[in-house]
PDB file of C-alpha atoms and ligand atoms in Angstrom:
ATOM      1  CA  MET O   1      42.899  79.198  12.587  1.00  0.00           C
ATOM      2  CA  ILE O   2      45.068  80.667  15.343  1.00  0.00           C
ATOM      3  CA  SER O   3      43.524  78.394  17.951  1.00  0.00           C
ATOM      4  CA  ARG O   4      44.092  75.405  15.671  1.00  0.00           C
ATOM      5  CA  LEU O   5      47.737  76.372  15.197  1.00  0.00           C
ATOM      6  CA  LEU O   6      48.156  76.814  18.946  1.00  0.00           C
ATOM      7  CA  LYS O   7      46.575  73.445  19.570  1.00  0.00           C
ATOM      8  CA  ALA O   8      48.873  71.826  17.027  1.00  0.00           C
ATOM      9  CA  PHE O   9      51.882  73.512  18.624  1.00  0.00           C
ATOM     10  CA  VAL O  10      50.976  72.217  22.058  1.00  0.00           C
ATOM     11  CA  ILE O  11      50.203  68.698  20.902  1.00  0.00           C
ATOM     12  CA  LEU O  12      53.261  68.315  18.712  1.00  0.00           C
ATOM     13  CA  LEU O  13      55.723  69.543  21.355  1.00  0.00           C
ATOM     14  CA  PRO O  14      57.937  66.753  22.680  1.00  0.00           C
ATOM     15  CA  LEU O  15      56.737  65.515  26.038  1.00  0.00           C
ATOM     16  CA  ASN O  16      58.767  67.098  28.764  1.00  0.00           C
ATOM     17  CA  SER O  17      58.582  66.721  32.525  1.00  0.00           C
ATOM     18  CA  SER O  18      59.018  70.465  33.029  1.00  0.00           C
ATOM     19  CA  LEU O  19      55.755  71.054  31.151  1.00  0.00           C
ATOM     20  CA  PHE O  20      53.876  69.004  33.704  1.00  0.00           C
ATOM     21  CA  ALA O  21      55.331  70.554  36.892  1.00  0.00           C
ATOM     22  CA  ASP O  22      54.517  67.198  38.399  1.00  0.00           C
ATOM     23  CA  GLU O  23      53.787  66.964  42.118  1.00  0.00           C
ATOM     24  CA  ALA O  24      53.378  64.293  44.762  1.00  0.00           C
ATOM     25  CA  PHE O  25      49.943  62.778  45.331  1.00  0.00           C
ATOM     26  CA  PRO O  26      49.022  60.775  48.456  1.00  0.00           C
ATOM     27  CA  ALA O  27      49.560  57.060  47.922  1.00  0.00           C
ATOM     28  CA  HIS O  28      46.537  54.953  48.780  1.00  0.00           C
ATOM     29  CA  ARG O  29      44.927  51.568  48.340  1.00  0.00           C
ATOM     30  CA  ILE O  30      42.318  51.529  45.574  1.00  0.00           C
ATOM     31  CA  VAL O  31      40.863  48.053  45.912  1.00  0.00           C
ATOM     32  CA  GLY O  32      42.151  44.626  46.989  1.00  0.00           C
ATOM     33  CA  ASN O  33      45.858  44.446  46.218  1.00  0.00           C
ATOM     34  CA  VAL O  34      45.862  47.521  43.956  1.00  0.00           C
ATOM     35  CA  TYR O  35      47.488  50.764  45.132  1.00  0.00           C
ATOM     36  CA  TYR O  36      47.966  54.211  43.607  1.00  0.00           C
ATOM     37  CA  VAL O  37      51.621  55.296  43.787  1.00  0.00           C
ATOM     38  CA  GLY O  38      51.596  57.878  40.994  1.00  0.00           C
ATOM     39  CA  SER O  39      51.915  61.626  41.015  1.00  0.00           C
ATOM     40  CA  LYS O  40      49.280  64.331  40.553  1.00  0.00           C
ATOM     41  CA  ALA O  41      49.650  64.194  36.765  1.00  0.00           C
ATOM     42  CA  LEU O  42      50.795  60.635  36.023  1.00  0.00           C
ATOM     43  CA  ALA O  43      49.012  57.453  37.067  1.00  0.00           C
ATOM     44  CA  ILE O  44      51.228  54.647  38.370  1.00  0.00           C
ATOM     45  CA  TYR O  45      49.855  51.525  40.056  1.00  0.00           C
ATOM     46  CA  LEU O  46      51.368  48.978  42.424  1.00  0.00           C
ATOM     47  CA  ILE O  47      49.956  45.462  42.626  1.00  0.00           C
ATOM     48  CA  GLU O  48      50.924  43.737  45.851  1.00  0.00           C
ATOM     49  CA  THR O  49      51.557  39.984  45.970  1.00  0.00           C
ATOM     50  CA  PRO O  50      53.183  37.654  48.533  1.00  0.00           C
ATOM     51  CA  GLU O  51      56.060  37.066  46.096  1.00  0.00           C
ATOM     52  CA  GLY O  52      56.771  40.715  45.355  1.00  0.00           C
ATOM     53  CA  HIS O  53      55.076  43.571  43.595  1.00  0.00           C
ATOM     54  CA  ILE O  54      54.272  44.793  40.112  1.00  0.00           C
ATOM     55  CA  LEU O  55      54.394  48.415  38.975  1.00  0.00           C
ATOM     56  CA  ILE O  56      52.487  49.696  35.947  1.00  0.00           C
ATOM     57  CA  ASN O  57      54.250  52.753  34.431  1.00  0.00           C
ATOM     58  CA  SER O  58      57.199  54.756  35.727  1.00  0.00           C
ATOM     59  CA  GLY O  59      56.458  58.321  34.625  1.00  0.00           C
ATOM     60  CA  PHE O  60      59.370  60.618  33.836  1.00  0.00           C
ATOM     61  CA  GLU O  61      62.759  60.104  35.492  1.00  0.00           C
ATOM     62  CA  GLU O  62      61.771  62.975  37.785  1.00  0.00           C
ATOM     63  CA  THR O  63      58.658  61.029  38.816  1.00  0.00           C
ATOM     64  CA  VAL O  64      60.654  58.086  40.197  1.00  0.00           C
ATOM     65  CA  PRO O  65      61.533  59.738  43.556  1.00  0.00           C
ATOM     66  CA  LEU O  66      57.813  60.479  43.988  1.00  0.00           C
ATOM     67  CA  ILE O  67      57.017  56.819  43.254  1.00  0.00           C
ATOM     68  CA  ARG O  68      59.643  55.688  45.759  1.00  0.00           C
ATOM     69  CA  ALA O  69      58.214  57.940  48.462  1.00  0.00           C
ATOM     70  CA  SER O  70      54.710  56.650  47.704  1.00  0.00           C
ATOM     71  CA  VAL O  71      55.753  52.977  47.749  1.00  0.00           C
ATOM     72  CA  GLU O  72      57.598  53.396  51.044  1.00  0.00           C
ATOM     73  CA  SER O  73      54.790  55.423  52.611  1.00  0.00           C
ATOM     74  CA  LEU O  74      52.560  52.378  52.138  1.00  0.00           C
ATOM     75  CA  GLY O  75      55.090  50.202  53.968  1.00  0.00           C
ATOM     76  CA  PHE O  76      56.394  48.457  50.833  1.00  0.00           C
ATOM     77  CA  LYS O  77      60.041  48.143  49.866  1.00  0.00           C
ATOM     78  CA  MET O  78      61.381  49.144  46.472  1.00  0.00           C
ATOM     79  CA  ARG O  79      63.515  45.992  46.346  1.00  0.00           C
ATOM     80  CA  ASP O  80      60.319  43.907  46.555  1.00  0.00           C
ATOM     81  CA  VAL O  81      59.147  45.283  43.182  1.00  0.00           C
ATOM     82  CA  LYS O  82      59.787  42.369  40.807  1.00  0.00           C
ATOM     83  CA  ILE O  83      58.104  43.407  37.542  1.00  0.00           C
ATOM     84  CA  ILE O  84      57.739  46.770  35.773  1.00  0.00           C
ATOM     85  CA  LEU O  85      55.017  47.094  33.115  1.00  0.00           C
ATOM     86  CA  GLU O  86      53.852  49.951  30.890  1.00  0.00           C
ATOM     87  CA  SER O  87      50.638  51.289  29.444  1.00  0.00           C
ATOM     88  CA  HIS O  88      52.412  52.713  26.372  1.00  0.00           C
ATOM     89  CA  ALA O  89      55.849  53.867  25.287  1.00  0.00           C
ATOM     90  CA  HIS O  90      55.692  57.633  25.636  1.00  0.00           C
ATOM     91  CA  SER O  91      58.134  59.425  27.901  1.00  0.00           C
ATOM     92  CA  ASP O  92      55.496  60.444  30.459  1.00  0.00           C
ATOM     93  CA  HIS O  93      54.882  56.751  31.180  1.00  0.00           C
ATOM     94  CA  VAL O  94      58.220  55.010  30.586  1.00  0.00           C
ATOM     95  CA  ALA O  95      61.117  57.498  30.756  1.00  0.00           C
ATOM     96  CA  GLY O  96      61.599  56.466  34.384  1.00  0.00           C
ATOM     97  CA  HIS O  97      61.845  52.742  33.549  1.00  0.00           C
ATOM     98  CA  ALA O  98      65.673  52.598  33.524  1.00  0.00           C
ATOM     99  CA  LEU O  99      65.999  54.352  36.895  1.00  0.00           C
ATOM    100  CA  LEU O 100      63.171  52.317  38.401  1.00  0.00           C
ATOM    101  CA  LYS O 101      64.789  49.094  37.165  1.00  0.00           C
ATOM    102  CA  GLU O 102      68.115  50.166  38.667  1.00  0.00           C
ATOM    103  CA  LEU O 103      66.512  51.001  42.042  1.00  0.00           C
ATOM    104  CA  THR O 104      64.464  47.800  42.297  1.00  0.00           C
ATOM    105  CA  GLY O 105      66.283  45.175  40.246  1.00  0.00           C
ATOM    106  CA  ALA O 106      62.902  44.352  38.686  1.00  0.00           C
ATOM    107  CA  LYS O 107      62.351  42.789  35.273  1.00  0.00           C
ATOM    108  CA  VAL O 108      60.826  44.961  32.548  1.00  0.00           C
ATOM    109  CA  PHE O 109      58.066  43.379  30.455  1.00  0.00           C
ATOM    110  CA  VAL O 110      56.835  45.223  27.331  1.00  0.00           C
ATOM    111  CA  MET O 111      54.286  44.505  24.606  1.00  0.00           C
ATOM    112  CA  ARG O 112      55.700  43.843  21.148  1.00  0.00           C
ATOM    113  CA  GLY O 113      55.633  47.109  19.217  1.00  0.00           C
ATOM    114  CA  ASP O 114      56.686  49.183  22.223  1.00  0.00           C
ATOM    115  CA  ASP O 115      59.676  46.998  23.138  1.00  0.00           C
ATOM    116  CA  LYS O 116      62.226  48.515  20.758  1.00  0.00           C
ATOM    117  CA  VAL O 117      61.074  52.056  21.606  1.00  0.00           C
ATOM    118  CA  ILE O 118      61.761  51.447  25.300  1.00  0.00           C
ATOM    119  CA  ALA O 119      65.001  49.557  24.658  1.00  0.00           C
ATOM    120  CA  SER O 120      66.292  52.414  22.500  1.00  0.00           C
ATOM    121  CA  GLY O 121      65.071  55.275  24.696  1.00  0.00           C
ATOM    122  CA  GLY O 122      62.446  56.568  22.293  1.00  0.00           C
ATOM    123  CA  VAL O 123      63.646  55.693  18.798  1.00  0.00           C
ATOM    124  CA  GLY O 124      60.943  54.649  16.331  1.00  0.00           C
ATOM    125  CA  GLN O 125      57.905  56.440  17.725  1.00  0.00           C
ATOM    126  CA  TYR O 126      55.410  57.924  15.328  1.00  0.00           C
ATOM    127  CA  PHE O 127      53.754  60.476  17.634  1.00  0.00           C
ATOM    128  CA  TYR O 128      56.741  62.117  19.348  1.00  0.00           C
ATOM    129  CA  PRO O 129      59.506  61.053  16.934  1.00  0.00           C
ATOM    130  CA  ASN O 130      62.217  63.237  18.484  1.00  0.00           C
ATOM    131  CA  ASP O 131      61.485  62.530  22.129  1.00  0.00           C
ATOM    132  CA  ARG O 132      64.290  60.623  23.908  1.00  0.00           C
ATOM    133  CA  TRP O 133      64.887  59.184  27.370  1.00  0.00           C
ATOM    134  CA  PRO O 134      67.337  56.763  29.060  1.00  0.00           C
ATOM    135  CA  VAL O 135      67.516  53.386  27.314  1.00  0.00           C
ATOM    136  CA  CYS O 136      66.130  50.476  29.317  1.00  0.00           C
ATOM    137  CA  GLU O 137      66.771  46.772  28.833  1.00  0.00           C
ATOM    138  CA  VAL O 138      63.578  44.832  28.099  1.00  0.00           C
ATOM    139  CA  ASP O 139      63.593  41.415  29.796  1.00  0.00           C
ATOM    140  CA  ARG O 140      60.467  39.962  28.209  1.00  0.00           C
ATOM    141  CA  VAL O 141      58.504  40.917  25.099  1.00  0.00           C
ATOM    142  CA  LEU O 142      54.782  40.210  25.423  1.00  0.00           C
ATOM    143  CA  LYS O 143      52.145  39.437  22.841  1.00  0.00           C
ATOM    144  CA  ASP O 144      48.411  40.084  22.871  1.00  0.00           C
ATOM    145  CA  ARG O 145      46.611  38.298  25.731  1.00  0.00           C
ATOM    146  CA  GLU O 146      49.808  36.966  27.263  1.00  0.00           C
ATOM    147  CA  GLU O 147      49.630  36.468  31.021  1.00  0.00           C
ATOM    148  CA  VAL O 148      51.958  37.976  33.600  1.00  0.00           C
ATOM    149  CA  LYS O 149      51.849  35.955  36.830  1.00  0.00           C
ATOM    150  CA  LEU O 150      53.258  36.792  40.239  1.00  0.00           C
ATOM    151  CA  GLY O 151      52.293  35.581  43.715  1.00  0.00           C
ATOM    152  CA  GLY O 152      48.810  34.367  42.800  1.00  0.00           C
ATOM    153  CA  THR O 153      47.849  37.410  40.704  1.00  0.00           C
ATOM    154  CA  THR O 154      47.525  37.023  36.938  1.00  0.00           C
ATOM    155  CA  LEU O 155      47.479  40.122  34.732  1.00  0.00           C
ATOM    156  CA  VAL O 156      46.418  39.799  31.091  1.00  0.00           C
ATOM    157  CA  ALA O 157      48.207  42.044  28.587  1.00  0.00           C
ATOM    158  CA  ARG O 158      45.715  43.180  25.956  1.00  0.00           C
ATOM    159  CA  LEU O 159      47.132  44.825  22.878  1.00  0.00           C
ATOM    160  CA  THR O 160      45.217  48.058  22.196  1.00  0.00           C
ATOM    161  CA  PRO O 161      47.405  49.716  19.542  1.00  0.00           C
ATOM    162  CA  GLY O 162      46.914  53.149  18.046  1.00  0.00           C
ATOM    163  CA  HIS O 163      48.312  55.682  20.465  1.00  0.00           C
ATOM    164  CA  THR O 164      51.509  53.608  20.250  1.00  0.00           C
ATOM    165  CA  ARG O 165      52.176  50.330  18.427  1.00  0.00           C
ATOM    166  CA  GLY O 166      52.296  48.310  21.633  1.00  0.00           C
ATOM    167  CA  CYS O 167      49.788  50.266  23.703  1.00  0.00           C
ATOM    168  CA  THR O 168      48.587  47.826  26.365  1.00  0.00           C
ATOM    169  CA  THR O 169      45.431  47.567  28.438  1.00  0.00           C
ATOM    170  CA  TRP O 170      45.852  45.448  31.576  1.00  0.00           C
ATOM    171  CA  THR O 171      43.106  43.371  33.172  1.00  0.00           C
ATOM    172  CA  TRP O 172      43.082  41.213  36.277  1.00  0.00           C
ATOM    173  CA  SER O 173      40.890  40.368  39.249  1.00  0.00           C
ATOM    174  CA  THR O 174      41.408  41.109  42.911  1.00  0.00           C
ATOM    175  CA  ALA O 175      39.620  40.168  46.119  1.00  0.00           C
ATOM    176  CA  ASP O 176      38.588  42.810  48.611  1.00  0.00           C
ATOM    177  CA  GLY O 177      37.046  41.279  51.700  1.00  0.00           C
ATOM    178  CA  ASP O 178      34.537  38.757  50.445  1.00  0.00           C
ATOM    179  CA  LYS O 179      34.042  40.555  47.121  1.00  0.00           C
ATOM    180  CA  LYS O 180      35.880  40.003  43.874  1.00  0.00           C
ATOM    181  CA  TYR O 181      36.583  42.891  41.507  1.00  0.00           C
ATOM    182  CA  ASN O 182      37.669  42.988  37.886  1.00  0.00           C
ATOM    183  CA  VAL O 183      40.359  45.643  37.387  1.00  0.00           C
ATOM    184  CA  VAL O 184      41.194  47.431  34.129  1.00  0.00           C
ATOM    185  CA  VAL O 185      44.053  49.835  33.480  1.00  0.00           C
ATOM    186  CA  ILE O 186      43.450  51.309  30.040  1.00  0.00           C
ATOM    187  CA  GLY O 187      46.513  51.796  27.803  1.00  0.00           C
ATOM    188  CA  SER O 188      45.220  54.974  26.285  1.00  0.00           C
ATOM    189  CA  PRO O 189      41.947  56.057  24.711  1.00  0.00           C
ATOM    190  CA  ASN O 190      43.761  58.904  22.923  1.00  0.00           C
ATOM    191  CA  VAL O 191      43.495  59.224  19.167  1.00  0.00           C
ATOM    192  CA  ASN O 192      46.656  60.652  17.641  1.00  0.00           C
ATOM    193  CA  PRO O 193      45.981  63.849  15.731  1.00  0.00           C
ATOM    194  CA  SER O 194      47.337  64.236  12.253  1.00  0.00           C
ATOM    195  CA  PRO O 195      49.269  67.491  11.732  1.00  0.00           C
ATOM    196  CA  ALA O 196      47.243  67.920   8.530  1.00  0.00           C
ATOM    197  CA  THR O 197      44.100  68.054  10.620  1.00  0.00           C
ATOM    198  CA  PHE O 198      45.385  71.120  12.429  1.00  0.00           C
ATOM    199  CA  PHE O 199      47.204  72.952   9.665  1.00  0.00           C
ATOM    200  CA  SER O 200      44.520  72.828   6.981  1.00  0.00           C
ATOM    201  CA  GLU O 201      41.259  74.700   6.875  1.00  0.00           C
ATOM    202  CA  PRO O 202      38.189  72.528   7.430  1.00  0.00           C
ATOM    203  CA  THR O 203      36.445  71.363   4.283  1.00  0.00           C
ATOM    204  CA  ALA O 204      33.017  69.916   3.647  1.00  0.00           C
ATOM    205  CA  SER O 205      34.464  66.427   3.824  1.00  0.00           C
ATOM    206  CA  THR O 206      36.360  66.987   7.107  1.00  0.00           C
ATOM    207  CA  THR O 207      33.508  68.731   8.895  1.00  0.00           C
ATOM    208  CA  ALA O 208      30.701  66.454   7.761  1.00  0.00           C
TER     209      ALA O 208
HETATM  210 ZN1   ZN B   1      50.888  58.890  25.234  1.00  0.00          ZN
END
């Protein structure tokens, strides 16, 4: 019971950057035009195109300087980032959106269901209902399977709700040398726990 209570306590805490003690991670090319520009704890991807770049996720506000250092270490310029996307509207993936938008001038595209959460800085979530972060204007609201196109790269936004209402899995293809690769960035495979699951003793029906 104690371990279940502890687990519930940890999971139900608001997300907070200080809990992560996030650190820099070396930026690198993954495949084709896809680069890792995230931190040790939080995955953030840059997709390079001749007409500017796309970023998926922004991390916490405190993550943004790490992203900037990563982007610039690869020889890219922050002002060339044209579009900011998200995997899902929790603070560890989108609290940095407003600062990132300010630094780059990029447009923010968000799947319907997560759009109002990002625009309001966290209002309306069902997993971390009290978590808040800087509000960020949403420039385009996406729907399932809508395409995001930039400089010859087309990303498909696939609605994979559950972890959040607008949780989004991104797919696209990239060429690396003479090979073509299909790329997937999964929104989140996490299943949200119910507090009742942690605060009640297991029964025959719950353990079957
Ligand atoms: Zn999450």
